[in-house]
Amino acid sequence: MNRPLSSAERSAQRRRIWLKEEADKARGSRGEVGLMEFWLRLARSRMAKDAEAGRGDVYPGFALLCRLFITAMDQRVAGDGRIWSDLLRYAEQVVAKHPPR
């Protein structure tokens, strides 16, 4: 028999369900652009909270990720898709291994 979930586990479960529902709604209303905008809004909100909590390194970290993404896009346009495919493969692995809490 399974034990009842603790309040922290219930909260995490509700958050995962909410994230999935909101992502599905965003994709349903505006396609992949809507999904991207949803994750950007969520990231911006989380970065602001992290900065308020004294973790200001979140901004240079995000800037570096943006530069990486742009570099990967530029290289793909130039005919070298290795960075792009490696970046997507790595991102999929990380997200699959660490679902949202």
PDB file of N, CA and C in Angstrom:
ATOM      1  N   MET A   1       0.841  -1.178   0.000  1.00  0.00           N
ATOM      2  CA  MET A   1       0.000   0.000   0.000  1.00  0.00           C
ATOM      3  C   MET A   1       0.887   1.243   0.000  1.00  0.00           C
ATOM      4  N   ASN A   2       0.491   2.212  -0.780  1.00  0.00           N
ATOM      5  CA  ASN A   2       1.259   3.456  -0.858  1.00  0.00           C
ATOM      6  C   ASN A   2       0.891   4.366   0.300  1.00  0.00           C
ATOM      7  N   ARG A   3       1.886   5.061   0.792  1.00  0.00           N
ATOM      8  CA  ARG A   3       1.632   6.019   1.859  1.00  0.00           C
ATOM      9  C   ARG A   3       1.080   7.304   1.254  1.00  0.00           C
ATOM     10  N   PRO A   4       0.343   8.069   2.034  1.00  0.00           N
ATOM     11  CA  PRO A   4      -0.154   9.361   1.534  1.00  0.00           C
ATOM     12  C   PRO A   4       1.026  10.312   1.291  1.00  0.00           C
ATOM     13  N   LEU A   5       0.845  11.198   0.343  1.00  0.00           N
ATOM     14  CA  LEU A   5       1.884  12.174   0.045  1.00  0.00           C
ATOM     15  C   LEU A   5       1.980  13.204   1.159  1.00  0.00           C
ATOM     16  N   SER A   6       3.187  13.655   1.418  1.00  0.00           N
ATOM     17  CA  SER A   6       3.371  14.741   2.382  1.00  0.00           C
ATOM     18  C   SER A   6       2.914  16.047   1.739  1.00  0.00           C
ATOM     19  N   SER A   7       2.782  17.082   2.545  1.00  0.00           N
ATOM     20  CA  SER A   7       2.339  18.370   1.984  1.00  0.00           C
ATOM     21  C   SER A   7       3.345  18.898   0.959  1.00  0.00           C
ATOM     22  N   ALA A   8       4.635  18.683   1.190  1.00  0.00           N
ATOM     23  CA  ALA A   8       5.652  19.123   0.223  1.00  0.00           C
ATOM     24  C   ALA A   8       5.532  18.339  -1.079  1.00  0.00           C
ATOM     25  N   GLU A   9       5.262  17.052  -0.964  1.00  0.00           N
ATOM     26  CA  GLU A   9       5.102  16.227  -2.174  1.00  0.00           C
ATOM     27  C   GLU A   9       3.836  16.605  -2.939  1.00  0.00           C
ATOM     28  N   ARG A  10       2.753  16.878  -2.200  1.00  0.00           N
ATOM     29  CA  ARG A  10       1.515  17.324  -2.858  1.00  0.00           C
ATOM     30  C   ARG A  10       1.726  18.652  -3.564  1.00  0.00           C
ATOM     31  N   SER A  11       2.448  19.550  -2.910  1.00  0.00           N
ATOM     32  CA  SER A  11       2.732  20.859  -3.503  1.00  0.00           C
ATOM     33  C   SER A  11       3.551  20.696  -4.782  1.00  0.00           C
ATOM     34  N   ALA A  12       4.569  19.853  -4.748  1.00  0.00           N
ATOM     35  CA  ALA A  12       5.402  19.613  -5.929  1.00  0.00           C
ATOM     36  C   ALA A  12       4.576  18.990  -7.044  1.00  0.00           C
ATOM     37  N   GLN A  13       3.706  18.071  -6.683  1.00  0.00           N
ATOM     38  CA  GLN A  13       2.860  17.421  -7.680  1.00  0.00           C
ATOM     39  C   GLN A  13       1.906  18.435  -8.323  1.00  0.00           C
ATOM     40  N   ARG A  14       1.291  19.292  -7.484  1.00  0.00           N
ATOM     41  CA  ARG A  14       0.394  20.330  -8.020  1.00  0.00           C
ATOM     42  C   ARG A  14       1.148  21.270  -8.952  1.00  0.00           C
ATOM     43  N   ARG A  15       2.386  21.630  -8.570  1.00  0.00           N
ATOM     44  CA  ARG A  15       3.183  22.522  -9.422  1.00  0.00           C
ATOM     45  C   ARG A  15       3.490  21.870 -10.765  1.00  0.00           C
ATOM     46  N   ARG A  16       3.877  20.592 -10.753  1.00  0.00           N
ATOM     47  CA  ARG A  16       4.160  19.881 -12.013  1.00  0.00           C
ATOM     48  C   ARG A  16       2.917  19.836 -12.899  1.00  0.00           C
ATOM     49  N   ILE A  17       1.773  19.569 -12.293  1.00  0.00           N
ATOM     50  CA  ILE A  17       0.520  19.524 -13.056  1.00  0.00           C
ATOM     51  C   ILE A  17       0.204  20.899 -13.623  1.00  0.00           C
ATOM     52  N   TRP A  18       0.369  21.941 -12.794  1.00  0.00           N
ATOM     53  CA  TRP A  18       0.106  23.311 -13.256  1.00  0.00           C
ATOM     54  C   TRP A  18       1.022  23.679 -14.417  1.00  0.00           C
ATOM     55  N   LEU A  19       2.317  23.366 -14.279  1.00  0.00           N
ATOM     56  CA  LEU A  19       3.255  23.681 -15.357  1.00  0.00           C
ATOM     57  C   LEU A  19       2.857  22.986 -16.654  1.00  0.00           C
ATOM     58  N   LYS A  20       2.516  21.719 -16.579  1.00  0.00           N
ATOM     59  CA  LYS A  20       2.121  20.976 -17.770  1.00  0.00           C
ATOM     60  C   LYS A  20       0.861  21.565 -18.392  1.00  0.00           C
ATOM     61  N   GLU A  21      -0.130  21.871 -17.556  1.00  0.00           N
ATOM     62  CA  GLU A  21      -1.379  22.439 -18.071  1.00  0.00           C
ATOM     63  C   GLU A  21      -1.144  23.796 -18.727  1.00  0.00           C
ATOM     64  N   GLU A  22      -0.365  24.658 -18.064  1.00  0.00           N
ATOM     65  CA  GLU A  22      -0.098  25.989 -18.614  1.00  0.00           C
ATOM     66  C   GLU A  22       0.712  25.909 -19.909  1.00  0.00           C
ATOM     67  N   ALA A  23       1.694  25.006 -19.946  1.00  0.00           N
ATOM     68  CA  ALA A  23       2.488  24.823 -21.170  1.00  0.00           C
ATOM     69  C   ALA A  23       1.596  24.314 -22.299  1.00  0.00           C
ATOM     70  N   ASP A  24       0.707  23.379 -21.991  1.00  0.00           N
ATOM     71  CA  ASP A  24      -0.221  22.866 -23.004  1.00  0.00           C
ATOM     72  C   ASP A  24      -1.161  23.958 -23.503  1.00  0.00           C
ATOM     73  N   LYS A  25      -1.660  24.789 -22.582  1.00  0.00           N
ATOM     74  CA  LYS A  25      -2.532  25.902 -22.976  1.00  0.00           C
ATOM     75  C   LYS A  25      -1.794  26.877 -23.881  1.00  0.00           C
ATOM     76  N   ALA A  26      -0.561  27.201 -23.498  1.00  0.00           N
ATOM     77  CA  ALA A  26       0.236  28.147 -24.296  1.00  0.00           C
ATOM     78  C   ALA A  26       0.484  27.591 -25.691  1.00  0.00           C
ATOM     79  N   ARG A  27       0.829  26.319 -25.769  1.00  0.00           N
ATOM     80  CA  ARG A  27       1.067  25.686 -27.075  1.00  0.00           C
ATOM     81  C   ARG A  27      -0.234  25.615 -27.868  1.00  0.00           C
ATOM     82  N   GLY A  28      -1.330  25.326 -27.191  1.00  0.00           N
ATOM     83  CA  GLY A  28      -2.615  25.218 -27.868  1.00  0.00           C
ATOM     84  C   GLY A  28      -3.088  26.538 -28.445  1.00  0.00           C
ATOM     85  N   SER A  29      -2.795  27.627 -27.758  1.00  0.00           N
ATOM     86  CA  SER A  29      -3.286  28.928 -28.233  1.00  0.00           C
ATOM     87  C   SER A  29      -2.358  29.585 -29.250  1.00  0.00           C
ATOM     88  N   ARG A  30      -1.040  29.437 -29.080  1.00  0.00           N
ATOM     89  CA  ARG A  30      -0.121  30.139 -29.986  1.00  0.00           C
ATOM     90  C   ARG A  30       0.976  29.240 -30.547  1.00  0.00           C
ATOM     91  N   GLY A  31       0.828  27.943 -30.406  1.00  0.00           N
ATOM     92  CA  GLY A  31       1.806  27.023 -30.970  1.00  0.00           C
ATOM     93  C   GLY A  31       3.132  27.074 -30.217  1.00  0.00           C
ATOM     94  N   GLU A  32       4.190  26.776 -30.927  1.00  0.00           N
ATOM     95  CA  GLU A  32       5.523  26.747 -30.316  1.00  0.00           C
ATOM     96  C   GLU A  32       5.951  28.125 -29.814  1.00  0.00           C
ATOM     97  N   VAL A  33       5.485  29.183 -30.483  1.00  0.00           N
ATOM     98  CA  VAL A  33       5.815  30.541 -30.028  1.00  0.00           C
ATOM     99  C   VAL A  33       5.188  30.786 -28.654  1.00  0.00           C
ATOM    100  N   GLY A  34       3.952  30.362 -28.480  1.00  0.00           N
ATOM    101  CA  GLY A  34       3.292  30.522 -27.191  1.00  0.00           C
ATOM    102  C   GLY A  34       3.996  29.743 -26.093  1.00  0.00           C
ATOM    103  N   LEU A  35       4.461  28.534 -26.425  1.00  0.00           N
ATOM    104  CA  LEU A  35       5.191  27.726 -25.454  1.00  0.00           C
ATOM    105  C   LEU A  35       6.499  28.408 -25.062  1.00  0.00           C
ATOM    106  N   MET A  36       7.220  28.925 -26.058  1.00  0.00           N
ATOM    107  CA  MET A  36       8.468  29.634 -25.767  1.00  0.00           C
ATOM    108  C   MET A  36       8.205  30.851 -24.875  1.00  0.00           C
ATOM    109  N   GLU A  37       7.156  31.614 -25.189  1.00  0.00           N
ATOM    110  CA  GLU A  37       6.835  32.802 -24.390  1.00  0.00           C
ATOM    111  C   GLU A  37       6.469  32.420 -22.958  1.00  0.00           C
ATOM    112  N   PHE A  38       5.762  31.306 -22.779  1.00  0.00           N
ATOM    113  CA  PHE A  38       5.426  30.848 -21.435  1.00  0.00           C
ATOM    114  C   PHE A  38       6.691  30.580 -20.630  1.00  0.00           C
ATOM    115  N   TRP A  39       7.639  29.826 -21.207  1.00  0.00           N
ATOM    116  CA  TRP A  39       8.867  29.487 -20.483  1.00  0.00           C
ATOM    117  C   TRP A  39       9.722  30.725 -20.241  1.00  0.00           C
ATOM    118  N   LEU A  40       9.710  31.689 -21.163  1.00  0.00           N
ATOM    119  CA  LEU A  40      10.462  32.926 -20.939  1.00  0.00           C
ATOM    120  C   LEU A  40       9.863  33.728 -19.774  1.00  0.00           C
ATOM    121  N   ARG A  41       8.536  33.813 -19.724  1.00  0.00           N
ATOM    122  CA  ARG A  41       7.888  34.524 -18.601  1.00  0.00           C
ATOM    123  C   ARG A  41       8.213  33.845 -17.279  1.00  0.00           C
ATOM    124  N   LEU A  42       8.156  32.525 -17.269  1.00  0.00           N
ATOM    125  CA  LEU A  42       8.451  31.778 -16.056  1.00  0.00           C
ATOM    126  C   LEU A  42       9.910  31.971 -15.642  1.00  0.00           C
ATOM    127  N   ALA A  43      10.822  31.927 -16.615  1.00  0.00           N
ATOM    128  CA  ALA A  43      12.252  32.125 -16.323  1.00  0.00           C
ATOM    129  C   ALA A  43      12.489  33.528 -15.773  1.00  0.00           C
ATOM    130  N   ARG A  44      11.867  34.524 -16.372  1.00  0.00           N
ATOM    131  CA  ARG A  44      12.044  35.908 -15.907  1.00  0.00           C
ATOM    132  C   ARG A  44      11.566  36.070 -14.473  1.00  0.00           C
ATOM    133  N   SER A  45      10.436  35.475 -14.162  1.00  0.00           N
ATOM    134  CA  SER A  45       9.909  35.540 -12.801  1.00  0.00           C
ATOM    135  C   SER A  45      10.852  34.858 -11.812  1.00  0.00           C
ATOM    136  N   ARG A  46      11.346  33.678 -12.176  1.00  0.00           N
ATOM    137  CA  ARG A  46      12.257  32.943 -11.288  1.00  0.00           C
ATOM    138  C   ARG A  46      13.576  33.678 -11.110  1.00  0.00           C
ATOM    139  N   MET A  47      14.067  34.326 -12.182  1.00  0.00           N
ATOM    140  CA  MET A  47      15.320  35.079 -12.073  1.00  0.00           C
ATOM    141  C   MET A  47      15.151  36.256 -11.121  1.00  0.00           C
ATOM    142  N   ALA A  48      14.023  36.945 -11.199  1.00  0.00           N
ATOM    143  CA  ALA A  48      13.773  38.073 -10.301  1.00  0.00           C
ATOM    144  C   ALA A  48      13.742  37.596  -8.852  1.00  0.00           C
ATOM    145  N   LYS A  49      13.101  36.465  -8.595  1.00  0.00           N
ATOM    146  CA  LYS A  49      13.048  35.924  -7.227  1.00  0.00           C
ATOM    147  C   LYS A  49      14.427  35.510  -6.748  1.00  0.00           C
ATOM    148  N   ASP A  50      15.221  34.885  -7.624  1.00  0.00           N
ATOM    149  CA  ASP A  50      16.583  34.494  -7.251  1.00  0.00           C
ATOM    150  C   ASP A  50      17.434  35.717  -6.925  1.00  0.00           C
ATOM    151  N   ALA A  51      17.309  36.764  -7.727  1.00  0.00           N
ATOM    152  CA  ALA A  51      18.088  37.981  -7.487  1.00  0.00           C
ATOM    153  C   ALA A  51      17.700  38.607  -6.150  1.00  0.00           C
ATOM    154  N   GLU A  52      16.403  38.626  -5.849  1.00  0.00           N
ATOM    155  CA  GLU A  52      15.943  39.159  -4.564  1.00  0.00           C
ATOM    156  C   GLU A  52      16.480  38.340  -3.396  1.00  0.00           C
ATOM    157  N   ALA A  53      16.697  37.047  -3.630  1.00  0.00           N
ATOM    158  CA  ALA A  53      17.197  36.156  -2.581  1.00  0.00           C
ATOM    159  C   ALA A  53      18.718  36.198  -2.470  1.00  0.00           C
ATOM    160  N   GLY A  54      19.346  37.118  -3.206  1.00  0.00           N
ATOM    161  CA  GLY A  54      20.791  37.276  -3.097  1.00  0.00           C
ATOM    162  C   GLY A  54      21.602  36.442  -4.067  1.00  0.00           C
ATOM    163  N   ARG A  55      20.919  35.831  -5.021  1.00  0.00           N
ATOM    164  CA  ARG A  55      21.636  35.035  -6.022  1.00  0.00           C
ATOM    165  C   ARG A  55      21.656  35.802  -7.345  1.00  0.00           C
ATOM    166  N   GLY A  56      22.361  36.918  -7.337  1.00  0.00           N
ATOM    167  CA  GLY A  56      22.418  37.805  -8.494  1.00  0.00           C
ATOM    168  C   GLY A  56      23.183  37.249  -9.669  1.00  0.00           C
ATOM    169  N   ASP A  57      23.884  36.135  -9.473  1.00  0.00           N
ATOM    170  CA  ASP A  57      24.608  35.537 -10.589  1.00  0.00           C
ATOM    171  C   ASP A  57      23.669  34.924 -11.619  1.00  0.00           C
ATOM    172  N   VAL A  58      22.371  34.931 -11.322  1.00  0.00           N
ATOM    173  CA  VAL A  58      21.399  34.377 -12.251  1.00  0.00           C
ATOM    174  C   VAL A  58      21.357  35.201 -13.544  1.00  0.00           C
ATOM    175  N   TYR A  59      21.551  36.510 -13.461  1.00  0.00           N
ATOM    176  CA  TYR A  59      21.496  37.350 -14.664  1.00  0.00           C
ATOM    177  C   TYR A  59      22.668  37.095 -15.610  1.00  0.00           C
ATOM    178  N   PRO A  60      23.913  37.103 -15.129  1.00  0.00           N
ATOM    179  CA  PRO A  60      25.007  36.782 -16.064  1.00  0.00           C
ATOM    180  C   PRO A  60      24.910  35.343 -16.576  1.00  0.00           C
ATOM    181  N   GLY A  61      24.373  34.437 -15.749  1.00  0.00           N
ATOM    182  CA  GLY A  61      24.194  33.061 -16.200  1.00  0.00           C
ATOM    183  C   GLY A  61      23.208  32.977 -17.350  1.00  0.00           C
ATOM    184  N   PHE A  62      22.096  33.697 -17.232  1.00  0.00           N
ATOM    185  CA  PHE A  62      21.098  33.702 -18.304  1.00  0.00           C
ATOM    186  C   PHE A  62      21.654  34.369 -19.552  1.00  0.00           C
ATOM    187  N   ALA A  63      22.408  35.453 -19.370  1.00  0.00           N
ATOM    188  CA  ALA A  63      23.019  36.130 -20.517  1.00  0.00           C
ATOM    189  C   ALA A  63      23.964  35.171 -21.259  1.00  0.00           C
ATOM    190  N   LEU A  64      24.720  34.388 -20.509  1.00  0.00           N
ATOM    191  CA  LEU A  64      25.633  33.426 -21.123  1.00  0.00           C
ATOM    192  C   LEU A  64      24.858  32.343 -21.877  1.00  0.00           C
ATOM    193  N   LEU A  65      23.754  31.886 -21.311  1.00  0.00           N
ATOM    194  CA  LEU A  65      22.929  30.906 -22.012  1.00  0.00           C
ATOM    195  C   LEU A  65      22.364  31.485 -23.310  1.00  0.00           C
ATOM    196  N   CYS A  66      21.960  32.743 -23.269  1.00  0.00           N
ATOM    197  CA  CYS A  66      21.466  33.397 -24.481  1.00  0.00           C
ATOM    198  C   CYS A  66      22.563  33.493 -25.540  1.00  0.00           C
ATOM    199  N   ARG A  67      23.765  33.850 -25.101  1.00  0.00           N
ATOM    200  CA  ARG A  67      24.887  33.918 -26.046  1.00  0.00           C
ATOM    201  C   ARG A  67      25.176  32.553 -26.651  1.00  0.00           C
ATOM    202  N   LEU A  68      25.111  31.490 -25.836  1.00  0.00           N
ATOM    203  CA  LEU A  68      25.305  30.133 -26.339  1.00  0.00           C
ATOM    204  C   LEU A  68      24.254  29.788 -27.379  1.00  0.00           C
ATOM    205  N   PHE A  69      23.001  30.112 -27.090  1.00  0.00           N
ATOM    206  CA  PHE A  69      21.904  29.824 -28.005  1.00  0.00           C
ATOM    207  C   PHE A  69      22.091  30.556 -29.336  1.00  0.00           C
ATOM    208  N   ILE A  70      22.473  31.831 -29.261  1.00  0.00           N
ATOM    209  CA  ILE A  70      22.692  32.618 -30.476  1.00  0.00           C
ATOM    210  C   ILE A  70      23.877  32.071 -31.270  1.00  0.00           C
ATOM    211  N   THR A  71      24.939  31.684 -30.572  1.00  0.00           N
ATOM    212  CA  THR A  71      26.093  31.088 -31.249  1.00  0.00           C
ATOM    213  C   THR A  71      25.681  29.811 -31.972  1.00  0.00           C
ATOM    214  N   ALA A  72      24.886  28.974 -31.304  1.00  0.00           N
ATOM    215  CA  ALA A  72      24.429  27.732 -31.925  1.00  0.00           C
ATOM    216  C   ALA A  72      23.585  28.025 -33.165  1.00  0.00           C
ATOM    217  N   MET A  73      22.704  29.035 -33.087  1.00  0.00           N
ATOM    218  CA  MET A  73      21.895  29.394 -34.254  1.00  0.00           C
ATOM    219  C   MET A  73      22.772  29.923 -35.384  1.00  0.00           C
ATOM    220  N   ASP A  74      23.734  30.784 -35.048  1.00  0.00           N
ATOM    221  CA  ASP A  74      24.633  31.335 -36.062  1.00  0.00           C
ATOM    222  C   ASP A  74      25.430  30.244 -36.762  1.00  0.00           C
ATOM    223  N   GLN A  75      25.939  29.300 -35.987  1.00  0.00           N
ATOM    224  CA  GLN A  75      26.719  28.206 -36.577  1.00  0.00           C
ATOM    225  C   GLN A  75      25.838  27.334 -37.470  1.00  0.00           C
ATOM    226  N   ARG A  76      24.597  27.135 -37.070  1.00  0.00           N
ATOM    227  CA  ARG A  76      23.677  26.332 -37.889  1.00  0.00           C
ATOM    228  C   ARG A  76      23.405  27.030 -39.216  1.00  0.00           C
ATOM    229  N   VAL A  77      23.207  28.349 -39.176  1.00  0.00           N
ATOM    230  CA  VAL A  77      22.982  29.117 -40.405  1.00  0.00           C
ATOM    231  C   VAL A  77      24.217  29.057 -41.302  1.00  0.00           C
ATOM    232  N   ALA A  78      25.409  29.033 -40.680  1.00  0.00           N
ATOM    233  CA  ALA A  78      26.661  28.983 -41.437  1.00  0.00           C
ATOM    234  C   ALA A  78      26.944  27.580 -41.991  1.00  0.00           C
ATOM    235  N   GLY A  79      26.073  26.623 -41.678  1.00  0.00           N
ATOM    236  CA  GLY A  79      26.243  25.290 -42.235  1.00  0.00           C
ATOM    237  C   GLY A  79      26.807  24.255 -41.280  1.00  0.00           C
ATOM    238  N   ASP A  80      27.094  24.646 -40.057  1.00  0.00           N
ATOM    239  CA  ASP A  80      27.626  23.706 -39.067  1.00  0.00           C
ATOM    240  C   ASP A  80      26.590  23.534 -37.961  1.00  0.00           C
ATOM    241  N   GLY A  81      25.827  22.469 -38.030  1.00  0.00           N
ATOM    242  CA  GLY A  81      24.755  22.254 -37.077  1.00  0.00           C
ATOM    243  C   GLY A  81      25.153  21.455 -35.848  1.00  0.00           C
ATOM    244  N   ARG A  82      26.439  21.207 -35.660  1.00  0.00           N
ATOM    245  CA  ARG A  82      26.873  20.367 -34.539  1.00  0.00           C
ATOM    246  C   ARG A  82      26.548  20.991 -33.184  1.00  0.00           C
ATOM    247  N   ILE A  83      26.859  22.282 -33.015  1.00  0.00           N
ATOM    248  CA  ILE A  83      26.589  22.920 -31.713  1.00  0.00           C
ATOM    249  C   ILE A  83      25.092  22.908 -31.438  1.00  0.00           C
ATOM    250  N   TRP A  84      24.302  23.206 -32.466  1.00  0.00           N
ATOM    251  CA  TRP A  84      22.841  23.220 -32.307  1.00  0.00           C
ATOM    252  C   TRP A  84      22.326  21.851 -31.876  1.00  0.00           C
ATOM    253  N   SER A  85      22.720  20.818 -32.577  1.00  0.00           N
ATOM    254  CA  SER A  85      22.217  19.480 -32.238  1.00  0.00           C
ATOM    255  C   SER A  85      22.737  19.027 -30.878  1.00  0.00           C
ATOM    256  N   ASP A  86      23.997  19.339 -30.564  1.00  0.00           N
ATOM    257  CA  ASP A  86      24.539  18.986 -29.243  1.00  0.00           C
ATOM    258  C   ASP A  86      23.791  19.718 -28.132  1.00  0.00           C
ATOM    259  N   LEU A  87      23.504  20.998 -28.356  1.00  0.00           N
ATOM    260  CA  LEU A  87      22.792  21.805 -27.358  1.00  0.00           C
ATOM    261  C   LEU A  87      21.392  21.245 -27.102  1.00  0.00           C
ATOM    262  N   LEU A  88      20.675  20.923 -28.171  1.00  0.00           N
ATOM    263  CA  LEU A  88      19.327  20.379 -28.006  1.00  0.00           C
ATOM    264  C   LEU A  88      19.355  19.012 -27.341  1.00  0.00           C
ATOM    265  N   ARG A  89      20.295  18.174 -27.728  1.00  0.00           N
ATOM    266  CA  ARG A  89      20.404  16.845 -27.133  1.00  0.00           C
ATOM    267  C   ARG A  89      20.690  16.959 -25.634  1.00  0.00           C
ATOM    268  N   TYR A  90      21.636  17.829 -25.276  1.00  0.00           N
ATOM    269  CA  TYR A  90      21.978  18.007 -23.862  1.00  0.00           C
ATOM    270  C   TYR A  90      20.790  18.562 -23.073  1.00  0.00           C
ATOM    271  N   ALA A  91      20.103  19.552 -23.649  1.00  0.00           N
ATOM    272  CA  ALA A  91      18.953  20.153 -22.969  1.00  0.00           C
ATOM    273  C   ALA A  91      17.858  19.107 -22.734  1.00  0.00           C
ATOM    274  N   GLU A  92      17.596  18.264 -23.721  1.00  0.00           N
ATOM    275  CA  GLU A  92      16.585  17.220 -23.565  1.00  0.00           C
ATOM    276  C   GLU A  92      16.975  16.235 -22.466  1.00  0.00           C
ATOM    277  N   GLN A  93      18.254  15.892 -22.403  1.00  0.00           N
ATOM    278  CA  GLN A  93      18.722  14.966 -21.356  1.00  0.00           C
ATOM    279  C   GLN A  93      18.541  15.563 -19.969  1.00  0.00           C
ATOM    280  N   VAL A  94      18.928  16.816 -19.809  1.00  0.00           N
ATOM    281  CA  VAL A  94      18.835  17.465 -18.501  1.00  0.00           C
ATOM    282  C   VAL A  94      17.382  17.602 -18.066  1.00  0.00           C
ATOM    283  N   VAL A  95      16.525  18.055 -18.974  1.00  0.00           N
ATOM    284  CA  VAL A  95      15.117  18.264 -18.637  1.00  0.00           C
ATOM    285  C   VAL A  95      14.438  16.933 -18.319  1.00  0.00           C
ATOM    286  N   ALA A  96      14.796  15.881 -19.042  1.00  0.00           N
ATOM    287  CA  ALA A  96      14.195  14.566 -18.777  1.00  0.00           C
ATOM    288  C   ALA A  96      14.643  14.037 -17.411  1.00  0.00           C
ATOM    289  N   LYS A  97      15.889  14.296 -17.057  1.00  0.00           N
ATOM    290  CA  LYS A  97      16.422  13.782 -15.799  1.00  0.00           C
ATOM    291  C   LYS A  97      15.947  14.590 -14.583  1.00  0.00           C
ATOM    292  N   HIS A  98      15.658  15.882 -14.794  1.00  0.00           N
ATOM    293  CA  HIS A  98      15.280  16.778 -13.686  1.00  0.00           C
ATOM    294  C   HIS A  98      13.953  17.474 -14.001  1.00  0.00           C
ATOM    295  N   PRO A  99      12.835  16.780 -13.803  1.00  0.00           N
ATOM    296  CA  PRO A  99      11.539  17.429 -14.058  1.00  0.00           C
ATOM    297  C   PRO A  99      11.306  18.570 -13.069  1.00  0.00           C
ATOM    298  N   PRO A 100      10.430  19.505 -13.420  1.00  0.00           N
ATOM    299  CA  PRO A 100      10.169  20.637 -12.502  1.00  0.00           C
ATOM    300  C   PRO A 100       9.634  20.156 -11.167  1.00  0.00           C
ATOM    301  N   ARG A 101       9.970  20.893 -10.119  1.00  0.00           N
ATOM    302  CA  ARG A 101       9.485  20.572  -8.776  1.00  0.00           C
ATOM    303  C   ARG A 101       8.305  21.431  -8.406  1.00  0.00           C
TER     304      ARG A 101
END
